[in-house]
Structure formats: structure tokens, C-alpha cells
Amino acid sequence: MNESAQKLGTAPVFLTAISTILGAIMFLRFGYAVAHVGVLGVFLIILLGHLVTIPTALAIAEIATNQKVEGGGEYYIISRSFGMTIGGAIGLALFLSQAVSVAFYVIAFAEAFRPLFAYLQTHHQIMITDMRVVSMPAVLALCAIVLVKGADMGMKVLYVVVAVLFLSLVLFFFGSPITAAPDDMSFLTARVDNPDPFFYVFAICFPAFTGMTAGVGLSGDLKNTRRSIPLGTLAATITGMVVYLAIAYFMGYCATPDELNADPLVMGKIAIWGPIIPIGLACATFSSAVGSILVAPRTLQAIGADDLLPGKEAGAWLAKGKGKSNEPFNATMVVSVIAVVFVAMGDVNSVAEIISMFFMMAYGSICLISFLEHFAADPSYRPTFNSRWYISLFGAVMCFFMMIQMNALYTVLSLTIMTIAYLAISYTNPDKSGLAAIFQGVIFQFSRQMQIFMQKSRTSQADRNWRPSVVCITASTFSRTSALDLLRWMSHRHGFGTYIHYIRGYLSKETKQVADEVMARLLRLIRVGRGRVFVDTIVSPSETSAISQVIQLPGVSGHENNGLLMEFSKRDPADLAGIISHVPLVAANQFDFFILASSDRNFGYRDEIHLWITPQDEDNANLMILLAYILQGDPDWQNGTVKIFAAYPETKMTEEEDRLRALIRAGRLPIAPQNIAMIPYADTVKALVNQHSRDADLIILGYRNEMVKHFGADLFQGYDDVGDVLFVRASSQRVLASKEELADLPALPTEAAPAAVDEVAPEETPAASTENKPADDDPGATQPVP
């Protein structure tokens, strides 16, 4: 659409909005409202209603001055902020409410002729009871005018009806009290006997405040959208509020509550010339119908242009315009059919409540967009008119609160319809964005604030609040997935995992392209495998330099990284020598070091975890116990069991078992006593593991740096009869229970005895020992030697 064709200024925006605001409710139900809640109560209703409409008007003004608002008005704003699928669902609901509103206002327009019909019946014995004799010709004439003349002719009609509306208000305010003027200010609180509840009256009156966005639908026909929408919308909203306050006060002053409650057109008895009120009602409702029939087709035209509807032919047909100004002729025909159908039904009271819900959803969405834009702090969001984030947030909250207050059932029904529309659009348009950049900006700001907060409040990771924040680095992602599986189990609920695929080389244009391709494959792998880890790539000339870089990286979650996971294949342990060479570097940086020896079993059935604790595991045992507990929190292991094998010299077995049981009880770990097997030390641990853990799906063993110096690669090999083995070295001792908690435990039952090896029962997790640790340079027979 060229700029010359966009010929409308600010006045049409103001007139469309004010003619919708000052509608049927003002003439027909304001007297009822004053009668039931009093003048001050109506003041409160007006103020509460504008707590929704003013933030929405400010939000619209702000958003419209940041981006070019094209055809579709509110729909365009919402869809370009929330994304096409969400915006399309809200847009369809908005369109239906606008289209049915045409019929609603035309039916209300027919009500203005009741005094005339009463006169005909009294003086000429002509009885007319079916108001469709007025509403059907009226809606057909309205549709014909807009179809033939378009928005330009609609605006000319709008000028006339707004002039008559203004005249009716002037004559009303020049009127006088029906009986006698009150002597004091008691009329401000006067009410009828047994009045209706406040929020019931509010629900009836609220639609009177919901027309301020009507002018936004003309955005595609405006010369200067950024000027006309803010100025016209805000002017109409404030003008409407002032007029409503004045009407409520003058009604209470000129009539008693009983007089106001008895006659819906009581304003005619107050006005200086009574017939002007039915005429004004006719003009108000007709102008509201004109505003709706100008806006609804443009919303549908914009939805069709975005190709969101099932079938491209339907979308193209609706998007097609007429003439240089691209008048939505086809969309207007659809609106006309809907309007005629609902007018023929004659009663749209129930539908009108749903209409109000959809309007409230639109207003709440607009306020929410403004708030999220403020929170996201996107540099590209630079409106020339600025609202305040707390005003927009308050408006959004008020919208949804008022929806529930008006009708909770219709609120649920409206949300259900919106959800169905969203799912349908998502299904037929999988390529359309569901969430736009606005949410990415919000997530960025939230993550930034949380990371800063966590860094400021960071404490030592050796305390009892430790949680895993593990980085895994490997070059074997696409040949073995064991490391990725283990990392996602470790970070499922209690921790955070960062998975980094290593690419050997120097960073260049070529290696960057390779890294991008690998990253795309990683993301696909994560989606398919239900991974809950952060993935990335790193290009470095050596694995050592890559690990040095990775160890220094800040934690993505805001929690400092505290562990490194590496993996080698038991069948082809070519990577093992490199992993062993990194042990001093990892230890120097106080990282826990997890080394996974993966087998062809690939963790088997995820049924049994065997935990082996020896006298050398003073620092490792508590971390091993916590790790087994964390693994069982993943759905893949939720039906699995943990068995603890504690291998100690026979003279120390009873003492160590008591220590383990006390530690597990004080640490509140779900491990039954029968899950602990005490094994006398008569052989190497490696032989015991191969003998007793042949059917385990994962084995967890501890190791120490001094053992790596003594035995090298042999320390991690020789477990040929078992499946996957995880070797754990803790940088410091983890705390399962404090000394005070251990001291407060009741005495153990005297009948408790160590379980025999063949009686080990499947249950849950393990515990640790703190004595009998041999010297660092004396591995002894208790070491897992080959």
C-alpha cells in the first residue's frame, strides 16, 4: 500500500474510539448502575475500569511509536511481538469479537426505537414486538455502505453520528432534575433497596470502557501512525472517562435511585429535550457498529496476509484488497455475513460476555507486551512515547483479574478457545515462530540478573549445599553417547551440565564452519534424546589447552562449575592416556574429576548401581553417595536400586558399618540397612568388583591422584567382566551430615548385623568411611591394582 493511499489523520482514530466508548451502556444501563451502587460506587466502577483501559491505551501508544503499525492494528502489534502463532490465535479471537460486536451494536440500535413503537401502539394501534424489523435493514444498510464506499464513506457517516451523539450529551447536561434538586450531598451514596452486588454491576458496565483500541484497527489507513494512534487513543480514553464521571454525577443529582432504576431511558426525562436521548442512543450504537465494521475486516485481512489460516487460497482471498487504498472487500463480506447471522438470531447476550473476554485478553496481551519490552531492555525498542513498566504490568494483572470477576466460566471458555486456535495454527504453520524475540530478551535479562545474584551470594562449594555443575568435554560425541547420557542424568534435577564437543585445530573460518555444523547436530541430538544440558563446541589445537579454557569458563547456570567429566572406551582405550595426563591440571583447579569407562552395554537396563567404598575413599565416599542419589532422580533410573559394597579389613567391619549406617540416617538418604554389604578384605578390589558386580548397569569407584601416579592406565583397566564404570575423585570431602546431626542420632538396634554378600537386597543409595586411609605412597593390597 503506497503512502498516498493512507489518507486518514488523527481525527478518525479519536472518533472511532470515542464513538465505541460512548455507546449503548451509557444510555441504557448507567441509570441502573447509579441506582444500585450510588454515584460514588459508579465513580469507583469508572476508575476500576480505567485502571485497565488507561494502561492499555498507554501501552498501545508506546508500541505504536516504536514500530510501524500496519494493517490489522491490535493484531499486528500482538503478532509482531509475541510471534505469529500466538498472535494469530489472539488475532482470531479479536476478529470474532469485533465481527460479532457489529451485530451486538445493531441489536442495541434497534432498542432505541421502542419509544416510537410504544407511540405507534398507543395512538395508531400498530403493534411491533420484533425488533428485527429495525435491526435487519440496519445491518444490511451498514454492510452495503462499507462494501460500496469503504473506510472513507464510513468515516463520513462517523462524523455525522458523533455530532448527533455530542448534541444529545449537551442537551442532557442542560436538563434539570425530574422532581426537585437535592438539598445536600446525600444523593452521592443513595441507593435502591436490595441493590445488586457491586461486581455484578461492574460486569454490566465494563463493556462501556472497552472501545479505546477501536481506532488502532485503522492503522493501515493512516498517514502518520506513530502520531495518530497515541494521540487519538489517549484523547478518546480520557474524554470518555470525564464524560462518564459527569453523567454519573448529573444522573444522581437529577433523579432518585427509584426513578433511575425504573426507566432504562431515564436520561430522556432529565434532558432539556427528551427525544434526543433515543436519537443519541441510536447514533451511539450505530457509530459503534460502524467502528466495529471498519476494524474487523482489517484484522481478518491482516491474518490472511500472514498466511495463518488453513489453506493458502483462503488466506490469499481474504488478504486481497480493492482499489488503491487496498480496502478489505472480501474480509468485509465475511464480517457482513457474520453480522447478519447474529442479528437474525436476535439475542447475543451470552455471546456478548465472551466478546468482552476476548477484548480483555487483547488488552491484557498488549499491556503484557509493553511490560516485557521494558523488562527485556532490547536496544531496538526505542519508542518516542514511553509508558512505565509498572503501569503496563498493573494493567495486565487487572485485565485477567477482572475477567475472573466478570465470569469465571466464560474466562475458562475463552482461554480454551484461544488454546484450540493456537494449536490449530501451530499444526498448520510449523514454520511460523511461536515465540518472538521479546521472550528471548526477557529470558536474557532474567538469566543475567540471576547470574549476578548467584555470583554475589556464592559460597564455598565444599559445604553441604553442594550440587553438581559438571562440564563434559569429548571428541567422540557421535560415536559414543555414554558421556552425554551420564551428564544429563547428573544434571536432570539437582545440578547443571555443560556438554562441549572438542574439535582439534586452530580457530579459523573453516573450523568455525565445522563447529557450526557440529552444533546443529548437537542440538538435534539433544532434542531427540530429551537432553537437559547446555551444549557447545570448542576449537583448540590440543585437548590440554581445550580443558584449560573450559575449566576457566564461568558456569552457564550462574553456578560456578565444579566438576569435569571425560570418557574412554573400554574396548579401545586410546583416549585413556590423554585423560590421565590431565589429572594434575584438574586437581590444581580444585575440580571434581569423573572418568567414565564406557562399555558396549551402554548402562544396560538402568536397573542397578553398585557403589564400592574402600578405606582409601575418605574424600570420595560422600561425593559417590550423593552422585548415586542424584542419578536415581532421573526418570531413566527411577525404578533402579543402589547397592553399597564396603570393603574393609575384617577387624574394622562392624565399626565401619555402624559409621555408614549413622551417616546415611543423619544425611536423610533413602537407603535401607539391608542395601549395605560389608565385604572382608581378602583380595584386590578389582577382583571383588569383577566377581560381585557382573550384572550391575553402572559401577561407581573412587580413586586418588597418588594412585594414578603409581599405576597409571592400569588403575582404570582390568574391569573386563563388568559393564560401565565411573571413577570418581572429589576435590574435597562433601558433607552429608554435620557432627551435631550425628551426635543427636538414637542408638542403633543391637540386633542389626552386616548383611552377607549373597544377601544384598536391592534398595537405594550408599555412604562413606573416614578411617583406615593408608599413606599416599603405600597403595597396598587394598588398592584396585591389576
PDB file of N, CA and C in Angstrom, residues 588-665:
ATOM      1  N   ALA A 588      44.636 -29.286  40.321  1.00  0.00           N
ATOM      2  CA  ALA A 588      45.162 -27.968  40.672  1.00  0.00           C
ATOM      3  C   ALA A 588      44.073 -26.907  40.673  1.00  0.00           C
ATOM      4  N   ASN A 589      43.042 -27.114  39.871  1.00  0.00           N
ATOM      5  CA  ASN A 589      41.945 -26.143  39.797  1.00  0.00           C
ATOM      6  C   ASN A 589      40.767 -26.526  40.690  1.00  0.00           C
ATOM      7  N   GLN A 590      41.003 -27.519  41.574  1.00  0.00           N
ATOM      8  CA  GLN A 590      40.005 -27.928  42.570  1.00  0.00           C
ATOM      9  C   GLN A 590      38.669 -28.324  41.950  1.00  0.00           C
ATOM     10  N   PHE A 591      38.757 -29.084  40.866  1.00  0.00           N
ATOM     11  CA  PHE A 591      37.572 -29.646  40.215  1.00  0.00           C
ATOM     12  C   PHE A 591      37.443 -31.116  40.595  1.00  0.00           C
ATOM     13  N   ASP A 592      36.209 -31.559  40.809  1.00  0.00           N
ATOM     14  CA  ASP A 592      35.976 -33.000  40.875  1.00  0.00           C
ATOM     15  C   ASP A 592      36.233 -33.565  39.484  1.00  0.00           C
ATOM     16  N   PHE A 593      36.825 -34.773  39.435  1.00  0.00           N
ATOM     17  CA  PHE A 593      37.167 -35.363  38.137  1.00  0.00           C
ATOM     18  C   PHE A 593      36.462 -36.712  38.025  1.00  0.00           C
ATOM     19  N   PHE A 594      35.577 -36.804  37.028  1.00  0.00           N
ATOM     20  CA  PHE A 594      34.829 -38.032  36.765  1.00  0.00           C
ATOM     21  C   PHE A 594      35.346 -38.643  35.463  1.00  0.00           C
ATOM     22  N   ILE A 595      35.778 -39.904  35.527  1.00  0.00           N
ATOM     23  CA  ILE A 595      36.281 -40.600  34.339  1.00  0.00           C
ATOM     24  C   ILE A 595      35.383 -41.804  34.093  1.00  0.00           C
ATOM     25  N   LEU A 596      34.736 -41.823  32.945  1.00  0.00           N
ATOM     26  CA  LEU A 596      33.799 -42.891  32.611  1.00  0.00           C
ATOM     27  C   LEU A 596      34.446 -43.895  31.660  1.00  0.00           C
ATOM     28  N   ALA A 597      34.492 -45.144  32.089  1.00  0.00           N
ATOM     29  CA  ALA A 597      34.940 -46.238  31.219  1.00  0.00           C
ATOM     30  C   ALA A 597      33.674 -46.868  30.627  1.00  0.00           C
ATOM     31  N   SER A 598      33.385 -46.523  29.379  1.00  0.00           N
ATOM     32  CA  SER A 598      32.126 -46.966  28.777  1.00  0.00           C
ATOM     33  C   SER A 598      32.302 -48.310  28.088  1.00  0.00           C
ATOM     34  N   SER A 599      31.250 -49.108  28.173  1.00  0.00           N
ATOM     35  CA  SER A 599      31.267 -50.442  27.582  1.00  0.00           C
ATOM     36  C   SER A 599      30.196 -50.544  26.509  1.00  0.00           C
ATOM     37  N   ASP A 600      30.165 -51.693  25.866  1.00  0.00           N
ATOM     38  CA  ASP A 600      29.149 -51.922  24.839  1.00  0.00           C
ATOM     39  C   ASP A 600      27.753 -52.100  25.444  1.00  0.00           C
ATOM     40  N   ARG A 601      27.662 -52.299  26.737  1.00  0.00           N
ATOM     41  CA  ARG A 601      26.357 -52.464  27.370  1.00  0.00           C
ATOM     42  C   ARG A 601      25.555 -51.153  27.393  1.00  0.00           C
ATOM     43  N   ASN A 602      26.269 -50.028  27.384  1.00  0.00           N
ATOM     44  CA  ASN A 602      25.624 -48.714  27.399  1.00  0.00           C
ATOM     45  C   ASN A 602      24.626 -48.599  28.553  1.00  0.00           C
ATOM     46  N   PHE A 603      25.104 -48.909  29.776  1.00  0.00           N
ATOM     47  CA  PHE A 603      24.333 -48.807  31.022  1.00  0.00           C
ATOM     48  C   PHE A 603      23.183 -49.823  31.109  1.00  0.00           C
ATOM     49  N   GLY A 604      23.210 -50.822  30.266  1.00  0.00           N
ATOM     50  CA  GLY A 604      22.277 -51.932  30.389  1.00  0.00           C
ATOM     51  C   GLY A 604      20.829 -51.512  30.496  1.00  0.00           C
ATOM     52  N   TYR A 605      20.159 -52.037  31.553  1.00  0.00           N
ATOM     53  CA  TYR A 605      18.729 -51.770  31.738  1.00  0.00           C
ATOM     54  C   TYR A 605      18.470 -50.619  32.715  1.00  0.00           C
ATOM     55  N   ARG A 606      19.507 -49.918  33.143  1.00  0.00           N
ATOM     56  CA  ARG A 606      19.364 -48.819  34.113  1.00  0.00           C
ATOM     57  C   ARG A 606      18.644 -49.320  35.365  1.00  0.00           C
ATOM     58  N   ASP A 607      19.107 -50.456  35.864  1.00  0.00           N
ATOM     59  CA  ASP A 607      18.400 -51.093  36.974  1.00  0.00           C
ATOM     60  C   ASP A 607      19.226 -51.107  38.255  1.00  0.00           C
ATOM     61  N   GLU A 608      20.532 -51.359  38.174  1.00  0.00           N
ATOM     62  CA  GLU A 608      21.350 -51.473  39.381  1.00  0.00           C
ATOM     63  C   GLU A 608      22.581 -50.581  39.295  1.00  0.00           C
ATOM     64  N   ILE A 609      22.815 -49.832  40.378  1.00  0.00           N
ATOM     65  CA  ILE A 609      24.056 -49.066  40.550  1.00  0.00           C
ATOM     66  C   ILE A 609      24.794 -49.674  41.727  1.00  0.00           C
ATOM     67  N   HIS A 610      26.041 -50.096  41.479  1.00  0.00           N
ATOM     68  CA  HIS A 610      26.861 -50.659  42.540  1.00  0.00           C
ATOM     69  C   HIS A 610      27.901 -49.627  42.947  1.00  0.00           C
ATOM     70  N   LEU A 611      27.933 -49.348  44.235  1.00  0.00           N
ATOM     71  CA  LEU A 611      28.838 -48.343  44.787  1.00  0.00           C
ATOM     72  C   LEU A 611      29.853 -49.049  45.683  1.00  0.00           C
ATOM     73  N   TRP A 612      31.133 -48.899  45.354  1.00  0.00           N
ATOM     74  CA  TRP A 612      32.185 -49.577  46.106  1.00  0.00           C
ATOM     75  C   TRP A 612      32.970 -48.547  46.917  1.00  0.00           C
ATOM     76  N   ILE A 613      33.025 -48.798  48.250  1.00  0.00           N
ATOM     77  CA  ILE A 613      33.728 -47.894  49.159  1.00  0.00           C
ATOM     78  C   ILE A 613      34.837 -48.666  49.851  1.00  0.00           C
ATOM     79  N   THR A 614      36.042 -48.066  49.850  1.00  0.00           N
ATOM     80  CA  THR A 614      37.215 -48.696  50.453  1.00  0.00           C
ATOM     81  C   THR A 614      37.842 -47.717  51.450  1.00  0.00           C
ATOM     82  N   PRO A 615      38.817 -48.155  52.230  1.00  0.00           N
ATOM     83  CA  PRO A 615      39.454 -47.239  53.193  1.00  0.00           C
ATOM     84  C   PRO A 615      40.127 -46.031  52.527  1.00  0.00           C
ATOM     85  N   GLN A 616      40.408 -46.115  51.234  1.00  0.00           N
ATOM     86  CA  GLN A 616      41.064 -45.006  50.545  1.00  0.00           C
ATOM     87  C   GLN A 616      40.084 -43.899  50.119  1.00  0.00           C
ATOM     88  N   ASP A 617      38.791 -44.074  50.418  1.00  0.00           N
ATOM     89  CA  ASP A 617      37.777 -43.156  49.880  1.00  0.00           C
ATOM     90  C   ASP A 617      37.271 -42.157  50.914  1.00  0.00           C
ATOM     91  N   GLU A 618      38.175 -41.709  51.800  1.00  0.00           N
ATOM     92  CA  GLU A 618      37.741 -40.741  52.801  1.00  0.00           C
ATOM     93  C   GLU A 618      37.144 -39.493  52.149  1.00  0.00           C
ATOM     94  N   ASP A 619      37.809 -38.953  51.129  1.00  0.00           N
ATOM     95  CA  ASP A 619      37.317 -37.753  50.452  1.00  0.00           C
ATOM     96  C   ASP A 619      36.267 -38.078  49.397  1.00  0.00           C
ATOM     97  N   ASN A 620      36.336 -39.257  48.805  1.00  0.00           N
ATOM     98  CA  ASN A 620      35.465 -39.578  47.667  1.00  0.00           C
ATOM     99  C   ASN A 620      34.091 -40.108  48.076  1.00  0.00           C
ATOM    100  N   ALA A 621      34.011 -40.782  49.231  1.00  0.00           N
ATOM    101  CA  ALA A 621      32.819 -41.572  49.549  1.00  0.00           C
ATOM    102  C   ALA A 621      31.542 -40.741  49.564  1.00  0.00           C
ATOM    103  N   ASN A 622      31.573 -39.595  50.228  1.00  0.00           N
ATOM    104  CA  ASN A 622      30.352 -38.794  50.311  1.00  0.00           C
ATOM    105  C   ASN A 622      29.904 -38.299  48.937  1.00  0.00           C
ATOM    106  N   LEU A 623      30.861 -37.921  48.097  1.00  0.00           N
ATOM    107  CA  LEU A 623      30.513 -37.498  46.741  1.00  0.00           C
ATOM    108  C   LEU A 623      29.944 -38.668  45.955  1.00  0.00           C
ATOM    109  N   MET A 624      30.494 -39.855  46.111  1.00  0.00           N
ATOM    110  CA  MET A 624      29.981 -41.030  45.414  1.00  0.00           C
ATOM    111  C   MET A 624      28.547 -41.326  45.858  1.00  0.00           C
ATOM    112  N   ILE A 625      28.284 -41.194  47.167  1.00  0.00           N
ATOM    113  CA  ILE A 625      26.933 -41.439  47.675  1.00  0.00           C
ATOM    114  C   ILE A 625      25.950 -40.423  47.092  1.00  0.00           C
ATOM    115  N   LEU A 626      26.332 -39.149  47.132  1.00  0.00           N
ATOM    116  CA  LEU A 626      25.468 -38.107  46.572  1.00  0.00           C
ATOM    117  C   LEU A 626      25.221 -38.331  45.090  1.00  0.00           C
ATOM    118  N   LEU A 627      26.240 -38.731  44.385  1.00  0.00           N
ATOM    119  CA  LEU A 627      26.121 -38.940  42.947  1.00  0.00           C
ATOM    120  C   LEU A 627      25.141 -40.070  42.641  1.00  0.00           C
ATOM    121  N   ALA A 628      25.213 -41.175  43.396  1.00  0.00           N
ATOM    122  CA  ALA A 628      24.268 -42.270  43.193  1.00  0.00           C
ATOM    123  C   ALA A 628      22.846 -41.813  43.479  1.00  0.00           C
ATOM    124  N   TYR A 629      22.682 -41.007  44.532  1.00  0.00           N
ATOM    125  CA  TYR A 629      21.360 -40.471  44.873  1.00  0.00           C
ATOM    126  C   TYR A 629      20.835 -39.574  43.748  1.00  0.00           C
ATOM    127  N   ILE A 630      21.697 -38.737  43.185  1.00  0.00           N
ATOM    128  CA  ILE A 630      21.293 -37.821  42.112  1.00  0.00           C
ATOM    129  C   ILE A 630      20.906 -38.586  40.851  1.00  0.00           C
ATOM    130  N   LEU A 631      21.668 -39.619  40.515  1.00  0.00           N
ATOM    131  CA  LEU A 631      21.357 -40.404  39.319  1.00  0.00           C
ATOM    132  C   LEU A 631      19.977 -41.032  39.414  1.00  0.00           C
ATOM    133  N   GLN A 632      19.614 -41.483  40.618  1.00  0.00           N
ATOM    134  CA  GLN A 632      18.302 -42.115  40.780  1.00  0.00           C
ATOM    135  C   GLN A 632      17.148 -41.132  40.631  1.00  0.00           C
ATOM    136  N   GLY A 633      17.442 -39.835  40.631  1.00  0.00           N
ATOM    137  CA  GLY A 633      16.392 -38.852  40.424  1.00  0.00           C
ATOM    138  C   GLY A 633      15.961 -38.719  38.984  1.00  0.00           C
ATOM    139  N   ASP A 634      16.738 -39.282  38.051  1.00  0.00           N
ATOM    140  CA  ASP A 634      16.360 -39.209  36.639  1.00  0.00           C
ATOM    141  C   ASP A 634      15.344 -40.302  36.318  1.00  0.00           C
ATOM    142  N   PRO A 635      14.361 -39.974  35.457  1.00  0.00           N
ATOM    143  CA  PRO A 635      13.354 -40.990  35.107  1.00  0.00           C
ATOM    144  C   PRO A 635      13.935 -42.286  34.572  1.00  0.00           C
ATOM    145  N   ASP A 636      15.093 -42.223  33.892  1.00  0.00           N
ATOM    146  CA  ASP A 636      15.691 -43.451  33.363  1.00  0.00           C
ATOM    147  C   ASP A 636      16.108 -44.416  34.476  1.00  0.00           C
ATOM    148  N   TRP A 637      16.390 -43.884  35.665  1.00  0.00           N
ATOM    149  CA  TRP A 637      16.863 -44.713  36.770  1.00  0.00           C
ATOM    150  C   TRP A 637      15.859 -44.794  37.917  1.00  0.00           C
ATOM    151  N   GLN A 638      14.659 -44.254  37.755  1.00  0.00           N
ATOM    152  CA  GLN A 638      13.748 -44.131  38.883  1.00  0.00           C
ATOM    153  C   GLN A 638      13.306 -45.480  39.449  1.00  0.00           C
ATOM    154  N   ASN A 639      13.346 -46.512  38.645  1.00  0.00           N
ATOM    155  CA  ASN A 639      12.985 -47.845  39.141  1.00  0.00           C
ATOM    156  C   ASN A 639      14.214 -48.677  39.501  1.00  0.00           C
ATOM    157  N   GLY A 640      15.378 -48.057  39.432  1.00  0.00           N
ATOM    158  CA  GLY A 640      16.614 -48.774  39.740  1.00  0.00           C
ATOM    159  C   GLY A 640      16.912 -48.793  41.227  1.00  0.00           C
ATOM    160  N   THR A 641      17.928 -49.567  41.607  1.00  0.00           N
ATOM    161  CA  THR A 641      18.346 -49.690  43.008  1.00  0.00           C
ATOM    162  C   THR A 641      19.838 -49.429  43.116  1.00  0.00           C
ATOM    163  N   VAL A 642      20.245 -49.036  44.314  1.00  0.00           N
ATOM    164  CA  VAL A 642      21.661 -48.800  44.604  1.00  0.00           C
ATOM    165  C   VAL A 642      22.111 -49.806  45.655  1.00  0.00           C
ATOM    166  N   LYS A 643      23.197 -50.469  45.383  1.00  0.00           N
ATOM    167  CA  LYS A 643      23.798 -51.387  46.349  1.00  0.00           C
ATOM    168  C   LYS A 643      25.170 -50.857  46.744  1.00  0.00           C
ATOM    169  N   ILE A 644      25.418 -50.876  48.043  1.00  0.00           N
ATOM    170  CA  ILE A 644      26.695 -50.384  48.554  1.00  0.00           C
ATOM    171  C   ILE A 644      27.537 -51.584  48.991  1.00  0.00           C
ATOM    172  N   PHE A 645      28.733 -51.636  48.444  1.00  0.00           N
ATOM    173  CA  PHE A 645      29.699 -52.660  48.836  1.00  0.00           C
ATOM    174  C   PHE A 645      30.841 -51.955  49.557  1.00  0.00           C
ATOM    175  N   ALA A 646      30.984 -52.211  50.855  1.00  0.00           N
ATOM    176  CA  ALA A 646      32.037 -51.589  51.660  1.00  0.00           C
ATOM    177  C   ALA A 646      33.093 -52.638  51.947  1.00  0.00           C
ATOM    178  N   ALA A 647      34.275 -52.498  51.381  1.00  0.00           N
ATOM    179  CA  ALA A 647      35.361 -53.476  51.527  1.00  0.00           C
ATOM    180  C   ALA A 647      36.361 -52.957  52.554  1.00  0.00           C
ATOM    181  N   TYR A 648      36.420 -53.625  53.726  1.00  0.00           N
ATOM    182  CA  TYR A 648      37.293 -53.203  54.818  1.00  0.00           C
ATOM    183  C   TYR A 648      37.956 -54.423  55.440  1.00  0.00           C
ATOM    184  N   PRO A 649      39.065 -54.219  56.142  1.00  0.00           N
ATOM    185  CA  PRO A 649      39.640 -55.330  56.911  1.00  0.00           C
ATOM    186  C   PRO A 649      38.615 -55.882  57.889  1.00  0.00           C
ATOM    187  N   GLU A 650      38.668 -57.176  58.112  1.00  0.00           N
ATOM    188  CA  GLU A 650      37.627 -57.825  58.906  1.00  0.00           C
ATOM    189  C   GLU A 650      37.518 -57.228  60.297  1.00  0.00           C
ATOM    190  N   THR A 651      38.623 -56.780  60.889  1.00  0.00           N
ATOM    191  CA  THR A 651      38.601 -56.240  62.244  1.00  0.00           C
ATOM    192  C   THR A 651      37.867 -54.912  62.323  1.00  0.00           C
ATOM    193  N   LYS A 652      37.708 -54.238  61.186  1.00  0.00           N
ATOM    194  CA  LYS A 652      37.078 -52.915  61.175  1.00  0.00           C
ATOM    195  C   LYS A 652      35.642 -52.947  60.626  1.00  0.00           C
ATOM    196  N   MET A 653      35.145 -54.086  60.234  1.00  0.00           N
ATOM    197  CA  MET A 653      33.864 -54.143  59.520  1.00  0.00           C
ATOM    198  C   MET A 653      32.686 -53.628  60.347  1.00  0.00           C
ATOM    199  N   THR A 654      32.576 -54.104  61.610  1.00  0.00           N
ATOM    200  CA  THR A 654      31.430 -53.688  62.438  1.00  0.00           C
ATOM    201  C   THR A 654      31.465 -52.191  62.695  1.00  0.00           C
ATOM    202  N   GLU A 655      32.636 -51.688  63.029  1.00  0.00           N
ATOM    203  CA  GLU A 655      32.779 -50.248  63.286  1.00  0.00           C
ATOM    204  C   GLU A 655      32.423 -49.424  62.061  1.00  0.00           C
ATOM    205  N   GLU A 656      32.900 -49.854  60.903  1.00  0.00           N
ATOM    206  CA  GLU A 656      32.652 -49.082  59.683  1.00  0.00           C
ATOM    207  C   GLU A 656      31.195 -49.175  59.243  1.00  0.00           C
ATOM    208  N   GLU A 657      30.569 -50.347  59.474  1.00  0.00           N
ATOM    209  CA  GLU A 657      29.161 -50.449  59.109  1.00  0.00           C
ATOM    210  C   GLU A 657      28.311 -49.527  59.965  1.00  0.00           C
ATOM    211  N   ASP A 658      28.600 -49.469  61.261  1.00  0.00           N
ATOM    212  CA  ASP A 658      27.873 -48.547  62.139  1.00  0.00           C
ATOM    213  C   ASP A 658      28.064 -47.108  61.683  1.00  0.00           C
ATOM    214  N   ARG A 659      29.276 -46.806  61.283  1.00  0.00           N
ATOM    215  CA  ARG A 659      29.555 -45.445  60.815  1.00  0.00           C
ATOM    216  C   ARG A 659      28.757 -45.135  59.536  1.00  0.00           C
ATOM    217  N   LEU A 660      28.703 -46.086  58.624  1.00  0.00           N
ATOM    218  CA  LEU A 660      27.953 -45.900  57.378  1.00  0.00           C
ATOM    219  C   LEU A 660      26.470 -45.720  57.654  1.00  0.00           C
ATOM    220  N   ARG A 661      25.931 -46.583  58.495  1.00  0.00           N
ATOM    221  CA  ARG A 661      24.507 -46.513  58.789  1.00  0.00           C
ATOM    222  C   ARG A 661      24.154 -45.189  59.469  1.00  0.00           C
ATOM    223  N   ALA A 662      24.980 -44.730  60.375  1.00  0.00           N
ATOM    224  CA  ALA A 662      24.726 -43.461  61.060  1.00  0.00           C
ATOM    225  C   ALA A 662      24.788 -42.291  60.082  1.00  0.00           C
ATOM    226  N   LEU A 663      25.770 -42.369  59.192  1.00  0.00           N
ATOM    227  CA  LEU A 663      25.914 -41.283  58.222  1.00  0.00           C
ATOM    228  C   LEU A 663      24.716 -41.216  57.290  1.00  0.00           C
ATOM    229  N   ILE A 664      24.234 -42.361  56.851  1.00  0.00           N
ATOM    230  CA  ILE A 664      23.086 -42.408  55.950  1.00  0.00           C
ATOM    231  C   ILE A 664      21.827 -41.931  56.658  1.00  0.00           C
ATOM    232  N   ARG A 665      21.654 -42.326  57.921  1.00  0.00           N
ATOM    233  CA  ARG A 665      20.477 -41.877  58.662  1.00  0.00           C
ATOM    234  C   ARG A 665      20.521 -40.379  58.898  1.00  0.00           C
TER     235      ARG A 665
END
